[in-house]
């Protein structure tokens, strides 16, 4: 079973890179981002 993660500021920059890596490794990720445009 995969792991689950919460990433704050995951819409851009380092946070986005972390999210992409966790997803590539099979994890489930919840992203918390204040700027909705960054999640596109």
N, CA, C and O atoms as a Maestro MAE file, in Angstrom:
{
 s_m_m2io_version
 :::
 2.0.0
}

f_m_ct {
 s_m_title
 :::
 protein
 m_atom[160] {
  # First column is atom index #
  i_m_mmod_type
  r_m_x_coord
  r_m_y_coord
  r_m_z_coord
  i_m_residue_number
  s_m_chain_name
  s_m_pdb_residue_name
  s_m_pdb_atom_name
  i_m_atomic_number
  :::
  1 25 0.850 -1.167 0.000 1 A "UNK " " N  " 7
  2 3 0.000 0.000 0.000 1 A "UNK " " CA " 6
  3 2 0.901 1.237 0.000 1 A "UNK " " C  " 6
  4 15 1.910 1.272 0.705 1 A "UNK " " O  " 8
  5 25 0.533 2.262 -0.800 2 A "UNK " " N  " 7
  6 3 1.315 3.488 -0.888 2 A "UNK " " CA " 6
  7 2 1.136 4.371 0.333 2 A "UNK " " C  " 6
  8 15 0.224 4.177 1.136 2 A "UNK " " O  " 8
  9 25 1.996 5.308 0.449 3 A "UNK " " N  " 7
  10 3 1.928 6.258 1.565 3 A "UNK " " CA " 6
  11 2 1.153 7.492 1.149 3 A "UNK " " C  " 6
  12 15 0.974 7.752 -0.041 3 A "UNK " " O  " 8
  13 25 0.697 8.247 2.128 4 A "UNK " " N  " 7
  14 3 -0.029 9.491 1.895 4 A "UNK " " CA " 6
  15 2 0.767 10.645 2.459 4 A "UNK " " C  " 6
  16 15 1.416 10.522 3.498 4 A "UNK " " O  " 8
  17 25 0.711 11.790 1.751 5 A "UNK " " N  " 7
  18 3 1.492 12.961 2.145 5 A "UNK " " CA " 6
  19 2 0.643 14.216 2.026 5 A "UNK " " C  " 6
  20 15 -0.291 14.278 1.227 5 A "UNK " " O  " 8
  21 25 0.980 15.214 2.833 6 A "UNK " " N  " 7
  22 3 0.416 16.552 2.721 6 A "UNK " " CA " 6
  23 2 1.584 17.493 2.464 6 A "UNK " " C  " 6
  24 15 2.553 17.513 3.224 6 A "UNK " " O  " 8
  25 25 1.490 18.280 1.380 7 A "UNK " " N  " 7
  26 3 2.560 19.206 1.025 7 A "UNK " " CA " 6
  27 2 1.981 20.617 1.027 7 A "UNK " " C  " 6
  28 15 1.064 20.917 0.263 7 A "UNK " " O  " 8
  29 25 2.517 21.478 1.882 8 A "UNK " " N  " 7
  30 3 2.092 22.871 1.882 8 A "UNK " " CA " 6
  31 2 2.948 23.638 0.877 8 A "UNK " " C  " 6
  32 15 4.150 23.403 0.756 8 A "UNK " " O  " 8
  33 25 2.314 24.547 0.169 9 A "UNK " " N  " 7
  34 3 3.029 25.312 -0.849 9 A "UNK " " CA " 6
  35 2 3.432 24.446 -2.028 9 A "UNK " " C  " 6
  36 15 4.475 24.669 -2.642 9 A "UNK " " O  " 8
  37 25 2.608 23.461 -2.343 10 A "UNK " " N  " 7
  38 3 2.950 22.505 -3.384 10 A "UNK " " CA " 6
  39 2 2.565 22.918 -4.790 10 A "UNK " " C  " 6
  40 15 2.584 22.090 -5.701 10 A "UNK " " O  " 8
  41 25 2.217 24.172 -4.985 11 A "UNK " " N  " 7
  42 3 1.777 24.619 -6.302 11 A "UNK " " CA " 6
  43 2 2.890 25.050 -7.227 11 A "UNK " " C  " 6
  44 15 2.711 25.067 -8.445 11 A "UNK " " O  " 8
  45 25 4.031 25.396 -6.674 12 A "UNK " " N  " 7
  46 3 5.138 25.861 -7.524 12 A "UNK " " CA " 6
  47 2 6.469 25.695 -6.802 12 A "UNK " " C  " 6
  48 15 6.512 25.442 -5.598 12 A "UNK " " O  " 8
  49 25 7.533 25.840 -7.547 13 A "UNK " " N  " 7
  50 3 8.884 25.792 -6.978 13 A "UNK " " CA " 6
  51 2 9.235 24.457 -6.370 13 A "UNK " " C  " 6
  52 15 8.890 23.401 -6.899 13 A "UNK " " O  " 8
  53 25 9.936 24.522 -5.237 14 A "UNK " " N  " 7
  54 3 10.403 23.310 -4.564 14 A "UNK " " CA " 6
  55 2 9.223 22.443 -4.133 14 A "UNK " " C  " 6
  56 15 9.269 21.219 -4.250 14 A "UNK " " O  " 8
  57 25 8.172 23.078 -3.637 15 A "UNK " " N  " 7
  58 3 6.991 22.315 -3.215 15 A "UNK " " CA " 6
  59 2 6.404 21.507 -4.348 15 A "UNK " " C  " 6
  60 15 6.011 20.356 -4.155 15 A "UNK " " O  " 8
  61 25 6.339 22.099 -5.536 16 A "UNK " " N  " 7
  62 3 5.809 21.385 -6.707 16 A "UNK " " CA " 6
  63 2 6.712 20.210 -7.078 16 A "UNK " " C  " 6
  64 15 6.226 19.134 -7.427 16 A "UNK " " O  " 8
  65 25 8.014 20.418 -7.002 17 A "UNK " " N  " 7
  66 3 8.952 19.336 -7.302 17 A "UNK " " CA " 6
  67 2 8.779 18.182 -6.321 17 A "UNK " " C  " 6
  68 15 8.848 17.017 -6.711 17 A "UNK " " O  " 8
  69 25 8.556 18.503 -5.058 18 A "UNK " " N  " 7
  70 3 8.334 17.467 -4.050 18 A "UNK " " CA " 6
  71 2 7.060 16.685 -4.376 18 A "UNK " " C  " 6
  72 15 7.051 15.456 -4.312 18 A "UNK " " O  " 8
  73 25 5.999 17.391 -4.721 19 A "UNK " " N  " 7
  74 3 4.733 16.745 -5.075 19 A "UNK " " CA " 6
  75 2 4.925 15.805 -6.259 19 A "UNK " " C  " 6
  76 15 4.474 14.660 -6.226 19 A "UNK " " O  " 8
  77 25 5.589 16.283 -7.294 20 A "UNK " " N  " 7
  78 3 5.797 15.461 -8.484 20 A "UNK " " CA " 6
  79 2 6.611 14.208 -8.162 20 A "UNK " " C  " 6
  80 15 6.321 13.130 -8.683 20 A "UNK " " O  " 8
  81 25 7.603 14.340 -7.326 21 A "UNK " " N  " 7
  82 3 8.425 13.186 -6.935 21 A "UNK " " CA " 6
  83 2 7.616 12.178 -6.130 21 A "UNK " " C  " 6
  84 15 7.708 10.974 -6.371 21 A "UNK " " O  " 8
  85 25 6.825 12.660 -5.179 22 A "UNK " " N  " 7
  86 3 6.008 11.760 -4.370 22 A "UNK " " CA " 6
  87 2 4.992 11.016 -5.230 22 A "UNK " " C  " 6
  88 15 4.767 9.822 -5.034 22 A "UNK " " O  " 8
  89 25 4.380 11.716 -6.180 23 A "UNK " " N  " 7
  90 3 3.433 11.068 -7.083 23 A "UNK " " CA " 6
  91 2 4.118 10.029 -7.961 23 A "UNK " " C  " 6
  92 15 3.580 8.944 -8.181 23 A "UNK " " O  " 8
  93 25 5.303 10.360 -8.460 24 A "UNK " " N  " 7
  94 3 6.051 9.428 -9.306 24 A "UNK " " CA " 6
  95 2 6.426 8.162 -8.542 24 A "UNK " " C  " 6
  96 15 6.541 7.087 -9.131 24 A "UNK " " O  " 8
  97 25 6.616 8.292 -7.234 25 A "UNK " " N  " 7
  98 3 6.956 7.138 -6.402 25 A "UNK " " CA " 6
  99 2 5.726 6.361 -5.935 25 A "UNK " " C  " 6
  100 15 5.848 5.414 -5.158 25 A "UNK " " O  " 8
  101 25 4.533 6.762 -6.411 26 A "UNK " " N  " 7
  102 3 3.307 6.033 -6.091 26 A "UNK " " CA " 6
  103 2 2.557 6.520 -4.879 26 A "UNK " " C  " 6
  104 15 1.616 5.863 -4.433 26 A "UNK " " O  " 8
  105 25 2.947 7.656 -4.333 27 A "UNK " " N  " 7
  106 3 2.261 8.181 -3.149 27 A "UNK " " CA " 6
  107 2 0.972 8.898 -3.492 27 A "UNK " " C  " 6
  108 15 0.744 9.282 -4.639 27 A "UNK " " O  " 8
  109 25 0.141 9.071 -2.495 28 A "UNK " " N  " 7
  110 3 -1.065 9.897 -2.597 28 A "UNK " " CA " 6
  111 2 -0.736 11.233 -1.946 28 A "UNK " " C  " 6
  112 15 -0.211 11.270 -0.834 28 A "UNK " " O  " 8
  113 25 -1.045 12.336 -2.639 29 A "UNK " " N  " 7
  114 3 -0.605 13.652 -2.174 29 A "UNK " " CA " 6
  115 2 -1.782 14.608 -2.096 29 A "UNK " " C  " 6
  116 15 -2.590 14.698 -3.021 29 A "UNK " " O  " 8
  117 25 -1.871 15.323 -0.977 30 A "UNK " " N  " 7
  118 3 -2.791 16.441 -0.819 30 A "UNK " " CA " 6
  119 2 -1.939 17.697 -0.826 30 A "UNK " " C  " 6
  120 15 -0.981 17.811 -0.062 30 A "UNK " " O  " 8
  121 25 -2.292 18.645 -1.697 31 A "UNK " " N  " 7
  122 3 -1.530 19.887 -1.820 31 A "UNK " " CA " 6
  123 2 -2.322 21.019 -1.184 31 A "UNK " " C  " 6
  124 15 -3.511 21.187 -1.457 31 A "UNK " " O  " 8
  125 25 -1.658 21.792 -0.336 32 A "UNK " " N  " 7
  126 3 -2.250 22.987 0.249 32 A "UNK " " CA " 6
  127 2 -1.520 24.180 -0.351 32 A "UNK " " C  " 6
  128 15 -0.309 24.330 -0.188 32 A "UNK " " O  " 8
  129 25 -2.275 25.027 -1.049 33 A "UNK " " N  " 7
  130 3 -1.694 26.163 -1.748 33 A "UNK " " CA " 6
  131 2 -2.651 27.341 -1.638 33 A "UNK " " C  " 6
  132 15 -3.846 27.193 -1.895 33 A "UNK " " O  " 8
  133 25 -2.143 28.503 -1.261 34 A "UNK " " N  " 7
  134 3 -2.981 29.686 -1.118 34 A "UNK " " CA " 6
  135 2 -3.358 30.308 -2.460 34 A "UNK " " C  " 6
  136 15 -4.400 30.956 -2.565 34 A "UNK " " O  " 8
  137 25 -2.529 30.123 -3.482 35 A "UNK " " N  " 7
  138 3 -2.772 30.716 -4.800 35 A "UNK " " CA " 6
  139 2 -3.382 29.669 -5.736 35 A "UNK " " C  " 6
  140 15 -2.659 28.807 -6.235 35 A "UNK " " O  " 8
  141 25 -4.691 29.722 -5.986 36 A "UNK " " N  " 7
  142 3 -5.335 28.709 -6.831 36 A "UNK " " CA " 6
  143 2 -4.742 28.644 -8.240 36 A "UNK " " C  " 6
  144 15 -4.765 27.581 -8.860 36 A "UNK " " O  " 8
  145 25 -4.225 29.729 -8.747 37 A "UNK " " N  " 7
  146 3 -3.640 29.741 -10.086 37 A "UNK " " CA " 6
  147 2 -2.385 28.875 -10.158 37 A "UNK " " C  " 6
  148 15 -2.022 28.412 -11.240 37 A "UNK " " O  " 8
  149 25 -1.726 28.650 -9.044 38 A "UNK " " N  " 7
  150 3 -0.501 27.851 -9.026 38 A "UNK " " CA " 6
  151 2 -0.795 26.356 -9.187 38 A "UNK " " C  " 6
  152 15 0.117 25.573 -9.450 38 A "UNK " " O  " 8
  153 25 -2.028 25.966 -9.035 39 A "UNK " " N  " 7
  154 3 -2.376 24.552 -9.106 39 A "UNK " " CA " 6
  155 2 -2.749 24.078 -10.508 39 A "UNK " " C  " 6
  156 15 -3.047 22.901 -10.708 39 A "UNK " " O  " 8
  157 25 -2.733 24.990 -11.477 40 A "UNK " " N  " 7
  158 3 -3.117 24.638 -12.847 40 A "UNK " " CA " 6
  159 2 -2.156 23.765 -13.564 40 A "UNK " " C  " 6
  160 15 -2.387 23.412 -14.720 40 A "UNK " " O  " 8
  :::
 }
 m_bond[159] {
  # First column is bond index #
  i_m_from
  i_m_to
  i_m_order
  :::
  1 1 2 1
  2 2 3 1
  3 3 4 2
  4 3 5 1
  5 5 6 1
  6 6 7 1
  7 7 8 2
  8 7 9 1
  9 9 10 1
  10 10 11 1
  11 11 12 2
  12 11 13 1
  13 13 14 1
  14 14 15 1
  15 15 16 2
  16 15 17 1
  17 17 18 1
  18 18 19 1
  19 19 20 2
  20 19 21 1
  21 21 22 1
  22 22 23 1
  23 23 24 2
  24 23 25 1
  25 25 26 1
  26 26 27 1
  27 27 28 2
  28 27 29 1
  29 29 30 1
  30 30 31 1
  31 31 32 2
  32 31 33 1
  33 33 34 1
  34 34 35 1
  35 35 36 2
  36 35 37 1
  37 37 38 1
  38 38 39 1
  39 39 40 2
  40 39 41 1
  41 41 42 1
  42 42 43 1
  43 43 44 2
  44 43 45 1
  45 45 46 1
  46 46 47 1
  47 47 48 2
  48 47 49 1
  49 49 50 1
  50 50 51 1
  51 51 52 2
  52 51 53 1
  53 53 54 1
  54 54 55 1
  55 55 56 2
  56 55 57 1
  57 57 58 1
  58 58 59 1
  59 59 60 2
  60 59 61 1
  61 61 62 1
  62 62 63 1
  63 63 64 2
  64 63 65 1
  65 65 66 1
  66 66 67 1
  67 67 68 2
  68 67 69 1
  69 69 70 1
  70 70 71 1
  71 71 72 2
  72 71 73 1
  73 73 74 1
  74 74 75 1
  75 75 76 2
  76 75 77 1
  77 77 78 1
  78 78 79 1
  79 79 80 2
  80 79 81 1
  81 81 82 1
  82 82 83 1
  83 83 84 2
  84 83 85 1
  85 85 86 1
  86 86 87 1
  87 87 88 2
  88 87 89 1
  89 89 90 1
  90 90 91 1
  91 91 92 2
  92 91 93 1
  93 93 94 1
  94 94 95 1
  95 95 96 2
  96 95 97 1
  97 97 98 1
  98 98 99 1
  99 99 100 2
  100 99 101 1
  101 101 102 1
  102 102 103 1
  103 103 104 2
  104 103 105 1
  105 105 106 1
  106 106 107 1
  107 107 108 2
  108 107 109 1
  109 109 110 1
  110 110 111 1
  111 111 112 2
  112 111 113 1
  113 113 114 1
  114 114 115 1
  115 115 116 2
  116 115 117 1
  117 117 118 1
  118 118 119 1
  119 119 120 2
  120 119 121 1
  121 121 122 1
  122 122 123 1
  123 123 124 2
  124 123 125 1
  125 125 126 1
  126 126 127 1
  127 127 128 2
  128 127 129 1
  129 129 130 1
  130 130 131 1
  131 131 132 2
  132 131 133 1
  133 133 134 1
  134 134 135 1
  135 135 136 2
  136 135 137 1
  137 137 138 1
  138 138 139 1
  139 139 140 2
  140 139 141 1
  141 141 142 1
  142 142 143 1
  143 143 144 2
  144 143 145 1
  145 145 146 1
  146 146 147 1
  147 147 148 2
  148 147 149 1
  149 149 150 1
  150 150 151 1
  151 151 152 2
  152 151 153 1
  153 153 154 1
  154 154 155 1
  155 155 156 2
  156 155 157 1
  157 157 158 1
  158 158 159 1
  159 159 160 2
  :::
 }
}
